[in-house]
Amino acid sequence: MPVVDIPGSKSLTARALFLAAAADGVTTLLRPLRSDDTEGFAEGLTRLGYRVGRTPGTWQVDGRPQGPAVTEADVHCRDGATTARFLPALAATGHGTYRFDASAQMRRRPLLPLTRALRDLGVDLRHEAAEGHHPLTVRAAGVEGGAVTLDAGQSSQYLTALLLLGPLTRRGLRVTVTDLVSAPYVEITIAMMRAFGVEVRRDGDVFVVPPGGYRATTYAIEPDASTAGYFFAAAALTGGEVTVPGLGKGALQGDLAFVDVLRRMGARAEVAADRTTVRGTGRLDGITVNMRDISDTMPTLAALAPFASGPVRIEDVANTRVKECDRLEACAENLRRLGVAVSTGPDWIEIRPGRPVGTDVKTYGDHRVVMSFAVTGLRVPGITYDDPGCVRKTFPGFHEAFAELRGRLPR
Ligand SMILES: O=C(O)C1=C[C@@H](OP(=O)(O)O)[C@@H](O)[C@H](O)C1
Ligand SMILES: C=C(OP(=O)(O)O)C(=O)O
């Protein structure tokens, strides 16, 4: 019975780094994720003058409630949207001029609702080229706070950035949200703020954050639920069994609900107190599923879909078009290259049952494209990738870990 140790959550690690940097005192993070996204976040903090001590399995951050320790910084956010969207908000709490830039794809990804809201809160923020895109410069003088309206229909990360900023403003924050995708990520934010001593009040679409700052703590990072999804899908496809310790009933991450999707398709799934097990049954039914809340698992399901006995239709995932690539089209294109019939609309994809044949997967530099089609590769010989290394964004050791699992699953 394979037990798989999954590396720490990207989303929790990024939030924990923000909260630790802003807190009063020294915070210890246990089992943080070491990957390009989270190391980019930590390096961004270092550039802003925060001390981040990194030893294997434990990171320590000296909090600075007063904001960055330097008056000038140039921060490269790499390909990570958490870094690119959360760090400008943190920088605004200081006093100085902070410039942010990012990868070519991250420069293309949207940001405008967040930067507008920051301006509404009194932040002097200027875009260098296109309005609502990196690169941008924050001329920080502390943040007044107040009331803003936010459209988070394209990314919940705008709301998370504002909520994280809330306790660091002079007057606190009141955010009225007109639309919201990926809602479980906001629940992660609120739960983690609570662990650092702040209670967000929510009344329907209105979020109220009191001023007063964060308290340092010791915080253990859960394994990454989106990453675990590839391993659960592997069990469902091969008729094997995979157990992931550390992700159970109390888990913060909404993406663990991917096991409910696998269960609806015919797999057995048990979410226990501190671990989750998925067992394949030889049955994989077609399904229609709304993935608005858990869209990082859309490619995982798309790559598994040809093996289902009926069509798989994934709905309400428009915002997967503005991720590391246009994921809807990248999945469709690669499924077609595998010989599978697929159609897409503005916010949906439908995959027909098929007999995939090996191909060179076009990754578009997207870690999830690679990790998803690795699941297909368990049953289809000859799958290669034009950029296998892009898994470094969230799981540098993915290929080794997945090959190891493969050897322990039924052939
Ligand atoms: O807040 C977070 O940590 C994340 C939120 C989600 O993004 P969107 O809210 O943009 O969908 C998710 O896709 C991303 O991988 C991580
Ligand atoms: C969309 C993702 O990342 P981010 O938006 O944080 O760059 C992801 O990891 O799938």
Coordinates of C-alpha atoms and ligand atoms in Angstrom, one line a residue:
M1 CA 0.0 0.0 0.0
P2 CA 2.0 3.0 -1.2
V3 CA 2.3 5.9 1.3
V4 CA 3.4 9.0 -0.5
D5 CA 5.1 12.0 1.3
I6 CA 3.9 15.1 -0.6
P7 CA 5.9 18.3 -0.2
G8 CA 4.4 21.3 1.5
S9 CA 1.6 23.5 0.2
K10 CA 2.6 26.3 -2.1
S11 CA -0.4 28.4 -1.0
L12 CA 0.2 27.9 2.7
T13 CA 4.0 28.5 2.4
A14 CA 3.4 31.8 0.6
R15 CA 0.9 33.0 3.1
A16 CA 3.0 31.9 6.0
L17 CA 6.0 33.8 4.7
F18 CA 3.9 37.0 4.3
L19 CA 2.3 36.6 7.8
A20 CA 5.7 35.8 9.4
A21 CA 7.3 38.8 7.8
A22 CA 4.6 41.1 9.0
A23 CA 4.3 39.7 12.5
D24 CA 5.7 41.0 15.8
G25 CA 8.5 38.5 16.7
V26 CA 10.2 35.5 15.2
T27 CA 8.1 32.9 13.4
T28 CA 9.2 29.3 12.7
L29 CA 7.7 27.5 9.7
L30 CA 7.8 23.8 9.7
R31 CA 8.0 21.7 6.5
P32 CA 7.7 24.7 4.1
L33 CA 7.7 24.0 0.4
R34 CA 11.0 24.3 -1.3
S35 CA 10.3 25.2 -5.0
D36 CA 10.7 28.0 -7.4
D37 CA 7.5 29.8 -6.3
T38 CA 8.2 29.7 -2.6
E39 CA 11.9 30.3 -2.9
G40 CA 11.1 33.3 -5.1
F41 CA 8.7 34.5 -2.4
A42 CA 11.4 34.2 0.3
E43 CA 14.0 35.9 -1.9
G44 CA 11.5 38.7 -2.5
L45 CA 11.2 39.2 1.2
T46 CA 15.0 39.2 1.5
R47 CA 15.3 41.9 -1.1
L48 CA 12.8 43.9 1.0
G49 CA 15.2 43.6 3.9
Y50 CA 13.4 40.9 5.9
R51 CA 15.6 38.1 7.4
V52 CA 14.5 34.7 6.2
G53 CA 16.7 31.8 7.6
R54 CA 16.3 28.6 5.6
T55 CA 17.4 25.2 6.9
P56 CA 16.0 21.9 5.6
G57 CA 12.5 21.5 6.9
T58 CA 12.5 24.7 9.0
W59 CA 12.4 28.3 7.9
Q60 CA 12.7 31.2 10.4
V61 CA 11.5 34.7 9.7
D62 CA 12.2 37.9 11.7
G63 CA 9.0 39.8 11.6
R64 CA 8.9 43.6 11.0
P65 CA 5.4 45.0 11.6
Q66 CA 6.7 48.4 10.4
G67 CA 7.4 47.0 6.9
P68 CA 10.5 46.5 4.7
A69 CA 13.9 47.2 6.2
V70 CA 15.2 48.9 3.1
T71 CA 14.0 52.1 1.4
E72 CA 14.7 50.9 -2.1
A73 CA 14.4 47.4 -3.6
D74 CA 14.0 45.6 -7.0
V75 CA 12.0 42.4 -6.6
H76 CA 11.7 39.8 -9.3
C77 CA 8.6 37.7 -8.7
R78 CA 9.6 35.0 -11.2
D79 CA 6.5 33.0 -12.4
G80 CA 4.7 33.0 -9.1
A81 CA 1.4 34.8 -8.9
T82 CA 1.3 34.6 -5.1
T83 CA 4.6 36.5 -5.0
A84 CA 3.5 38.9 -7.7
R85 CA 0.2 39.7 -6.1
F86 CA 0.9 39.5 -2.3
L87 CA 4.3 41.2 -2.0
P88 CA 3.4 44.6 -3.5
A89 CA 0.7 44.8 -0.8
L90 CA 3.3 44.0 1.9
A91 CA 5.8 46.5 0.5
A92 CA 3.1 49.2 0.7
T93 CA 3.2 49.0 4.5
G94 CA 6.8 50.4 4.5
H95 CA 8.5 53.6 3.6
G96 CA 10.5 53.6 0.4
T97 CA 10.4 52.8 -3.3
Y98 CA 9.9 49.2 -4.3
R99 CA 9.9 48.0 -7.9
F100 CA 8.4 44.6 -8.9
D101 CA 8.8 42.6 -12.1
A102 CA 8.1 39.1 -13.1
S103 CA 8.4 36.4 -15.8
A104 CA 7.1 37.1 -19.3
Q105 CA 3.9 35.0 -18.5
M106 CA 3.4 36.6 -15.1
R107 CA 3.7 40.0 -16.8
R108 CA 0.8 38.9 -19.0
R109 CA -1.4 37.7 -16.1
P110 CA -3.9 40.2 -14.8
L111 CA -3.6 42.3 -11.7
L112 CA -5.7 45.4 -12.3
P113 CA -8.5 44.9 -9.7
L114 CA -5.9 44.5 -7.0
T115 CA -3.8 47.5 -8.0
R116 CA -6.9 49.6 -8.3
A117 CA -8.0 48.6 -4.8
L118 CA -4.6 49.3 -3.4
R119 CA -4.8 52.8 -4.9
D120 CA -8.2 53.3 -3.4
L121 CA -6.7 52.5 -0.1
G122 CA -4.2 55.3 -0.6
V123 CA -1.2 53.4 -2.0
D124 CA 0.9 55.2 -4.6
L125 CA 1.3 52.4 -7.2
R126 CA 2.4 52.9 -10.8
H127 CA 2.5 50.4 -13.7
E128 CA 5.6 50.8 -15.9
A129 CA 4.2 49.6 -19.2
A130 CA 0.6 48.2 -19.4
E131 CA -2.0 49.3 -16.8
G132 CA -2.8 46.3 -14.5
H133 CA 0.4 44.3 -15.2
H134 CA 3.9 44.0 -13.9
P135 CA 6.4 45.7 -13.8
L136 CA 5.1 48.1 -11.2
T137 CA 6.5 50.4 -8.6
V138 CA 5.1 51.1 -5.1
R139 CA 6.1 54.4 -3.4
A140 CA 5.2 53.3 0.1
A141 CA 4.3 55.5 3.0
G142 CA 2.2 53.1 5.1
V143 CA -1.4 52.3 4.2
E144 CA -4.3 54.3 5.5
G145 CA -7.0 51.6 4.9
G146 CA -10.7 52.1 4.6
A147 CA -13.4 50.6 2.4
V148 CA -13.0 49.2 -1.1
T149 CA -15.0 47.2 -3.6
L150 CA -13.2 44.3 -5.4
D151 CA -14.0 42.1 -8.4
A152 CA -12.2 38.8 -7.7
G153 CA -13.9 36.9 -10.5
Q154 CA -10.7 36.3 -12.2
S155 CA -8.5 35.5 -9.2
S156 CA -9.1 35.1 -5.5
Q157 CA -5.5 36.2 -5.0
Y158 CA -6.6 39.8 -5.2
L159 CA -8.8 39.3 -2.2
T160 CA -6.1 37.4 -0.3
A161 CA -3.6 40.1 -0.8
L162 CA -6.0 42.7 0.6
L163 CA -7.0 40.6 3.5
L164 CA -3.4 39.9 4.4
L165 CA -2.7 43.6 4.2
G166 CA -5.7 44.6 6.4
P167 CA -4.2 44.3 9.9
L168 CA -1.2 46.3 8.7
T169 CA -3.3 49.4 7.7
R170 CA -3.9 52.3 10.1
R171 CA -7.7 52.1 10.0
G172 CA -8.3 48.5 9.0
L173 CA -10.1 47.3 6.0
R174 CA -13.6 46.7 4.7
V175 CA -13.7 44.8 1.3
T176 CA -17.0 44.3 -0.6
V177 CA -16.5 41.5 -3.1
T178 CA -18.7 41.6 -6.3
D179 CA -17.5 38.3 -7.7
L180 CA -15.1 35.5 -6.4
V181 CA -13.5 32.4 -7.9
S182 CA -11.4 29.9 -6.1
A183 CA -13.3 30.7 -2.9
P184 CA -11.6 28.0 -0.8
Y185 CA -8.3 29.8 -1.1
V186 CA -9.9 32.8 0.8
E187 CA -10.8 30.3 3.6
I188 CA -7.2 29.3 3.8
T189 CA -6.2 33.0 4.1
I190 CA -8.7 33.6 6.9
A191 CA -7.7 30.5 8.8
M192 CA -4.0 31.3 8.6
M193 CA -4.6 35.0 9.6
R194 CA -6.4 33.5 12.7
A195 CA -3.3 31.4 13.5
F196 CA -1.3 34.7 13.5
G197 CA -3.8 36.4 15.8
V198 CA -6.2 38.2 13.5
E199 CA -9.9 37.5 13.2
V200 CA -11.5 38.5 9.9
R201 CA -15.2 39.2 10.1
R202 CA -17.3 38.0 7.1
D203 CA -20.8 39.0 6.4
G204 CA -21.8 37.6 3.0
D205 CA -19.8 39.5 0.4
V206 CA -18.3 41.9 2.9
F207 CA -15.0 41.1 4.7
V208 CA -13.9 43.3 7.6
V209 CA -10.3 43.2 8.9
P210 CA -9.4 45.1 12.1
P211 CA -6.1 47.0 12.4
G212 CA -3.5 45.9 15.0
G213 CA -1.0 43.6 13.3
Y214 CA 0.0 39.9 13.5
R215 CA 1.5 37.8 16.3
A216 CA 4.5 35.6 15.5
T217 CA 4.0 31.8 16.0
T218 CA 5.2 28.4 15.0
Y219 CA 3.4 27.2 12.0
A220 CA 3.4 23.7 10.3
I221 CA 2.6 23.7 6.6
E222 CA 0.3 21.0 5.3
P223 CA 1.3 18.8 2.3
D224 CA 0.2 20.4 -1.0
A225 CA -3.3 19.1 -1.9
S226 CA -3.1 20.0 -5.6
T227 CA 0.2 18.0 -5.9
A228 CA -1.4 15.1 -4.0
G229 CA -4.1 15.0 -6.7
Y230 CA -1.7 13.6 -9.3
F231 CA -0.9 10.7 -7.0
F232 CA -4.6 10.1 -6.1
A233 CA -5.4 10.1 -9.9
A234 CA -2.7 7.6 -10.4
A235 CA -4.4 5.2 -7.9
A236 CA -7.8 5.8 -9.5
L237 CA -6.4 5.0 -13.0
T238 CA -4.3 1.9 -12.2
G239 CA -6.5 0.2 -9.6
G240 CA -3.8 0.8 -7.0
E241 CA -4.0 2.5 -3.6
V242 CA -2.3 5.7 -2.5
T243 CA -2.2 7.1 1.0
V244 CA -1.1 10.7 1.7
P245 CA -0.4 11.4 5.4
G246 CA -0.9 14.9 6.7
L247 CA -3.9 15.7 4.6
G248 CA -7.1 14.7 6.4
K249 CA -10.4 16.0 7.6
G250 CA -9.1 19.2 9.1
A251 CA -7.1 20.2 6.0
L252 CA -7.3 23.8 5.0
Q253 CA -6.9 23.3 1.2
G254 CA -10.0 23.1 -0.9
D255 CA -8.2 21.1 -3.6
L256 CA -8.5 18.0 -1.4
A257 CA -12.1 17.9 -2.7
F258 CA -10.5 16.4 -5.9
V259 CA -10.9 13.1 -4.1
D260 CA -14.7 13.6 -4.2
V261 CA -14.5 13.9 -7.9
L262 CA -12.5 10.6 -8.1
R263 CA -15.1 9.1 -5.8
R264 CA -18.0 10.2 -8.1
M265 CA -16.1 8.6 -11.0
G266 CA -16.0 5.2 -9.2
A267 CA -12.8 5.3 -7.1
R268 CA -12.9 4.6 -3.3
A269 CA -11.7 7.5 -1.2
E270 CA -11.3 7.7 2.5
V271 CA -10.5 11.1 4.2
A272 CA -9.5 10.2 7.8
A273 CA -8.5 12.5 10.6
D274 CA -4.9 12.9 9.4
R275 CA -4.5 11.1 6.1
T276 CA -6.4 10.5 2.8
T277 CA -6.4 7.2 0.9
V278 CA -7.7 6.7 -2.7
R279 CA -8.1 3.2 -4.1
G280 CA -8.9 2.5 -7.8
T281 CA -11.7 0.0 -8.4
G282 CA -11.2 -0.6 -12.1
R283 CA -14.2 1.6 -12.7
L284 CA -13.9 5.2 -14.1
D285 CA -17.3 6.7 -15.1
G286 CA -17.7 9.9 -17.1
I287 CA -18.8 12.9 -15.2
T288 CA -19.9 16.5 -15.4
V289 CA -18.2 18.6 -12.8
N290 CA -18.0 22.3 -11.8
M291 CA -14.4 23.1 -10.9
R292 CA -14.7 26.8 -10.1
D293 CA -13.5 26.2 -6.5
I294 CA -10.7 23.8 -7.4
S295 CA -9.5 24.7 -10.9
D296 CA -5.9 23.8 -10.3
T297 CA -7.1 20.2 -10.5
M298 CA -8.8 20.7 -13.9
P299 CA -5.7 19.6 -15.9
T300 CA -5.4 16.5 -13.6
L301 CA -8.9 15.4 -14.5
A302 CA -8.5 16.3 -18.1
A303 CA -5.5 14.1 -18.4
L304 CA -7.3 11.2 -16.7
A305 CA -10.5 11.7 -18.7
P306 CA -9.8 9.6 -21.8
F307 CA -9.8 6.5 -19.7
A308 CA -13.3 7.1 -18.4
S309 CA -16.2 5.1 -19.8
G310 CA -18.1 8.2 -20.8
P311 CA -17.5 11.9 -21.6
V312 CA -15.9 14.1 -18.9
R313 CA -17.1 17.7 -18.9
I314 CA -15.4 20.3 -16.7
E315 CA -17.4 23.5 -16.3
D316 CA -16.9 27.0 -14.9
V317 CA -13.1 27.2 -15.3
A318 CA -12.6 30.3 -17.4
N319 CA -9.9 31.6 -15.1
T320 CA -7.7 28.6 -16.0
R321 CA -7.0 30.6 -19.2
V322 CA -5.0 33.2 -17.2
K323 CA -2.7 30.8 -15.3
E324 CA 0.8 29.7 -16.2
C325 CA -0.6 29.3 -19.7
D326 CA -4.1 29.1 -21.2
R327 CA -4.7 25.7 -19.5
L328 CA -8.0 25.0 -21.2
E329 CA -6.4 25.2 -24.7
A330 CA -3.1 23.6 -23.5
C331 CA -5.0 20.6 -22.2
A332 CA -7.2 20.4 -25.3
E333 CA -4.2 20.6 -27.7
N334 CA -2.3 17.9 -25.9
L335 CA -5.3 15.6 -25.7
R336 CA -5.7 16.0 -29.4
R337 CA -2.0 15.3 -30.0
L338 CA -2.7 12.0 -28.0
G339 CA -5.5 11.3 -30.4
V340 CA -8.3 12.0 -28.1
A341 CA -11.5 13.9 -29.1
V342 CA -12.0 17.1 -27.1
S343 CA -14.0 20.3 -27.4
T344 CA -13.7 23.6 -25.4
G345 CA -15.9 26.7 -24.8
P346 CA -15.1 29.9 -23.0
D347 CA -15.2 28.3 -19.6
W348 CA -15.5 24.5 -20.2
I349 CA -13.8 21.5 -21.7
E350 CA -15.3 18.2 -22.7
I351 CA -13.2 15.1 -23.3
R352 CA -14.5 11.9 -25.0
P353 CA -13.3 8.4 -24.1
G354 CA -10.3 7.4 -26.2
R355 CA -7.2 5.3 -26.7
P356 CA -4.4 7.8 -26.3
V357 CA -1.1 7.2 -28.1
G358 CA 2.3 8.6 -27.0
T359 CA 3.3 12.2 -28.0
D360 CA 5.6 15.0 -27.1
V361 CA 3.5 17.1 -24.7
K362 CA 3.7 20.8 -25.3
T363 CA 4.0 22.2 -21.8
Y364 CA 3.9 25.9 -22.3
G365 CA 6.2 26.1 -19.2
D366 CA 3.3 25.0 -17.1
H367 CA 4.1 22.6 -14.2
R368 CA 0.6 21.3 -14.0
V369 CA 0.5 20.3 -17.7
V370 CA 3.6 18.1 -17.1
M371 CA 2.4 16.6 -13.8
S372 CA -1.1 15.9 -15.2
F373 CA 0.0 14.1 -18.4
A374 CA 2.4 12.1 -16.3
V375 CA -0.8 10.5 -15.0
T376 CA -1.8 9.7 -18.6
G377 CA 1.7 8.3 -19.1
L378 CA 1.0 5.5 -16.5
R379 CA -1.1 3.8 -19.2
V380 CA 0.4 5.3 -22.4
P381 CA 4.0 4.6 -23.5
G382 CA 6.0 7.2 -25.3
I383 CA 4.8 10.4 -23.5
T384 CA 7.6 13.0 -23.4
Y385 CA 7.6 16.7 -22.6
D386 CA 9.2 19.7 -24.3
D387 CA 10.1 21.2 -20.9
P388 CA 9.9 18.5 -18.2
G389 CA 11.9 20.8 -15.8
C390 CA 9.1 23.3 -15.4
V391 CA 7.7 21.2 -12.5
R392 CA 10.3 23.2 -10.4
K393 CA 7.6 25.8 -9.9
T394 CA 5.9 23.7 -7.2
F395 CA 7.6 20.3 -7.1
P396 CA 11.2 20.0 -8.2
G397 CA 11.4 16.3 -7.3
F398 CA 8.2 15.4 -9.1
H399 CA 9.6 13.1 -11.8
E400 CA 11.6 11.0 -9.3
A401 CA 8.7 10.7 -6.9
F402 CA 6.2 9.8 -9.6
A403 CA 8.6 7.2 -11.1
E404 CA 9.0 5.7 -7.6
L405 CA 5.2 5.5 -7.2
R406 CA 4.8 3.9 -10.6
G407 CA 7.0 1.0 -9.6
R408 CA 4.6 0.3 -6.7
L409 CA 1.3 0.5 -8.6
P410 CA -0.3 -2.3 -10.5
R411 CA 0.9 -2.5 -14.1
Ligands
LIG1 O1 -4.1 32.0 -3.3 C1 -3.5 31.0 -3.7 O2 -2.6 30.5 -3.1 C2 -3.9 30.4 -5.0 C3 -5.2 30.7 -5.6 C4 -5.6 30.1 -6.8 O3 -5.6 31.1 -7.8 P1 -6.8 32.0 -8.4 O4 -7.5 32.6 -7.2 O5 -6.1 33.0 -9.2 O6 -7.7 31.0 -9.1 C5 -4.8 28.9 -7.3 O7 -5.1 28.6 -8.6 C6 -3.3 29.2 -7.2 O8 -2.5 28.1 -7.6 C7 -3.0 29.5 -5.7
LIG2 C1 -2.1 28.8 -10.9 C2 -1.1 28.4 -10.2 O1 -0.2 29.2 -9.6 P1 -0.1 30.8 -9.3 O2 -1.4 31.4 -9.7 O3 0.1 30.9 -7.8 O4 1.1 31.3 -10.1 C3 -0.8 27.0 -10.0 O5 0.1 26.6 -9.2 O6 -1.5 26.2 -10.6

